[in-house]
XYZ file of C-alpha atoms in Angstrom:
127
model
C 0.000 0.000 0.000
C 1.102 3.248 -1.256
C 1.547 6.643 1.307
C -1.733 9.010 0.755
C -0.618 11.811 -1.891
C -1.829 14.496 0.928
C 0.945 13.367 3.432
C -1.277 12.446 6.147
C 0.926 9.235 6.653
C -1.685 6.793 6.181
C -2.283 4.008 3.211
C -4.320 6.128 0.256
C -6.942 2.941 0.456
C -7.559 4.303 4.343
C -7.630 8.309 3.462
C -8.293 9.588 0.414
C -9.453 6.530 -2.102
C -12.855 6.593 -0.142
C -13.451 10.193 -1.288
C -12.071 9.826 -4.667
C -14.721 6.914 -5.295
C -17.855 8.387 -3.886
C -17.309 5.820 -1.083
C -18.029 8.428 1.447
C -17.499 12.195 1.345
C -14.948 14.819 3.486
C -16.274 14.976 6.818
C -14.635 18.312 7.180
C -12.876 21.033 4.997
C -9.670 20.318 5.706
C -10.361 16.278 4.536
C -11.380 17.522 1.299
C -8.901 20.251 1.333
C -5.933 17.072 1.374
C -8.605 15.485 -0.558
C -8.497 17.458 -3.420
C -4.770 17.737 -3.101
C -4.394 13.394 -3.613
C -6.710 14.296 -6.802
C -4.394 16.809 -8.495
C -1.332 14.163 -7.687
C -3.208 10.946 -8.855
C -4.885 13.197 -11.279
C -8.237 13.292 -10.864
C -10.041 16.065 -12.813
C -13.385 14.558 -12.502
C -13.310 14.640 -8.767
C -12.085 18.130 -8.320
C -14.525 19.121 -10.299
C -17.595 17.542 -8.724
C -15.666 19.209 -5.287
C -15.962 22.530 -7.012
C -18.798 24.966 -4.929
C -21.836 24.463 -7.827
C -22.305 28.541 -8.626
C -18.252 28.368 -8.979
C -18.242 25.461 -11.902
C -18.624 27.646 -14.671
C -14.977 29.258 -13.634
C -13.049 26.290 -14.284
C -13.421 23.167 -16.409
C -12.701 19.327 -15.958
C -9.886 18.707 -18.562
C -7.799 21.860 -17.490
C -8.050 20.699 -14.241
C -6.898 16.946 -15.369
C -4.056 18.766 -17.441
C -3.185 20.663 -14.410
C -2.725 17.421 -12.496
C -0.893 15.804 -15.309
C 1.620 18.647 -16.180
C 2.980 18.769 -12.472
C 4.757 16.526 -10.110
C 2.732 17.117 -6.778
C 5.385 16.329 -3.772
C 4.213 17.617 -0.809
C 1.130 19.477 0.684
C 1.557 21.080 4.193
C -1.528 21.487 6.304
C -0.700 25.637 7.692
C -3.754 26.260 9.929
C -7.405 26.052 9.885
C -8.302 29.241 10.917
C -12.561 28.176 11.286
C -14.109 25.581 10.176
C -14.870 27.010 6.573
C -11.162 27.700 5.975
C -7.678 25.964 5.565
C -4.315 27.858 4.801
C -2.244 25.096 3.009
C 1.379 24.814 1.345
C 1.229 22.929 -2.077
C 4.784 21.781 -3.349
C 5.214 20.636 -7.109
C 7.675 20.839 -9.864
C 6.169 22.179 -12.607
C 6.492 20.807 -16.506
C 10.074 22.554 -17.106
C 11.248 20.535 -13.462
C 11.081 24.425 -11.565
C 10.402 23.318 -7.832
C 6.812 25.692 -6.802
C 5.030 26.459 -3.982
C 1.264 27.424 -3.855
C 0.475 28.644 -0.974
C -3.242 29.603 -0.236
C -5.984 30.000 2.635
C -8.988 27.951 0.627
C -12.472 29.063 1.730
C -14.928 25.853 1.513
C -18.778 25.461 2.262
C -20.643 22.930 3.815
C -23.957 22.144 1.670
C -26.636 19.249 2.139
C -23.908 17.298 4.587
C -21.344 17.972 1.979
C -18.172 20.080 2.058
C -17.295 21.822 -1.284
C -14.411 24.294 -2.346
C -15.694 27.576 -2.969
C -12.638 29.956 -3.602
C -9.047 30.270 -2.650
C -6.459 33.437 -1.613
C -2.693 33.525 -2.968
C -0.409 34.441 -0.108
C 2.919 33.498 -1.766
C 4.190 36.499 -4.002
């Protein structure tokens, strides 16, 4: 069994699989936020999609996010702080397609719909 993608040190059968197939769904933003992270490694465009906030589809689309995942070698994500429950500041490390080490860094706001957690928007805070 393989590490989970989001670096929460368990087997990606035990963490993040179960979210990826619909099994179950994030109990909480910041399991969706490392979530969503495992889906951009694997890549999943299909899942970070249906994770998208509904009203907020419209601003992205399913193969740019699947490209997205594809073009970049996802390494590490670091969990910063959850300031409330709506919101997680994260650090995403990758190497882009030219093999430039990146950091995204970002305080994601998510909301919680019909028992179901769902990214809405996100903040830049590296410059």
């Amino acid at each position: 069994m393989n590490n989970c993608p989001c670096c929460s040190g368990k087997p990606y059968e035990d963490c993040c699989k179960p979210y990826h197939t619909q099994v179950k769904h994030a109990p909480t933003a910041e399991a969706l936020m490392r979530s969503r992270f495992s889906a951009f490694a694997i890549p999943n465009g299909k899942y970070l999609m249906e994770t998208t906030y509904p009203p907020k589809r419209k601003l992205h689309n399913t193969a740019d996010l699947q490209e997205w995942g594809e073009i970049n070698k996802w390494t590490k994500l670091e969990i910063v702080q959850t300031p409330s429950e709506n919101q997680v500041e994260f650090k995403a490390y990758y190497t882009d397609e030219e093999g430039t080490p990146q950091l995204h860094h970002e305080l994601s706001l998510f909301k919680n719909q019909k028992d179901r957690w769902y990214y809405v928007s996100g903040k830049f805070l590296n410059l």
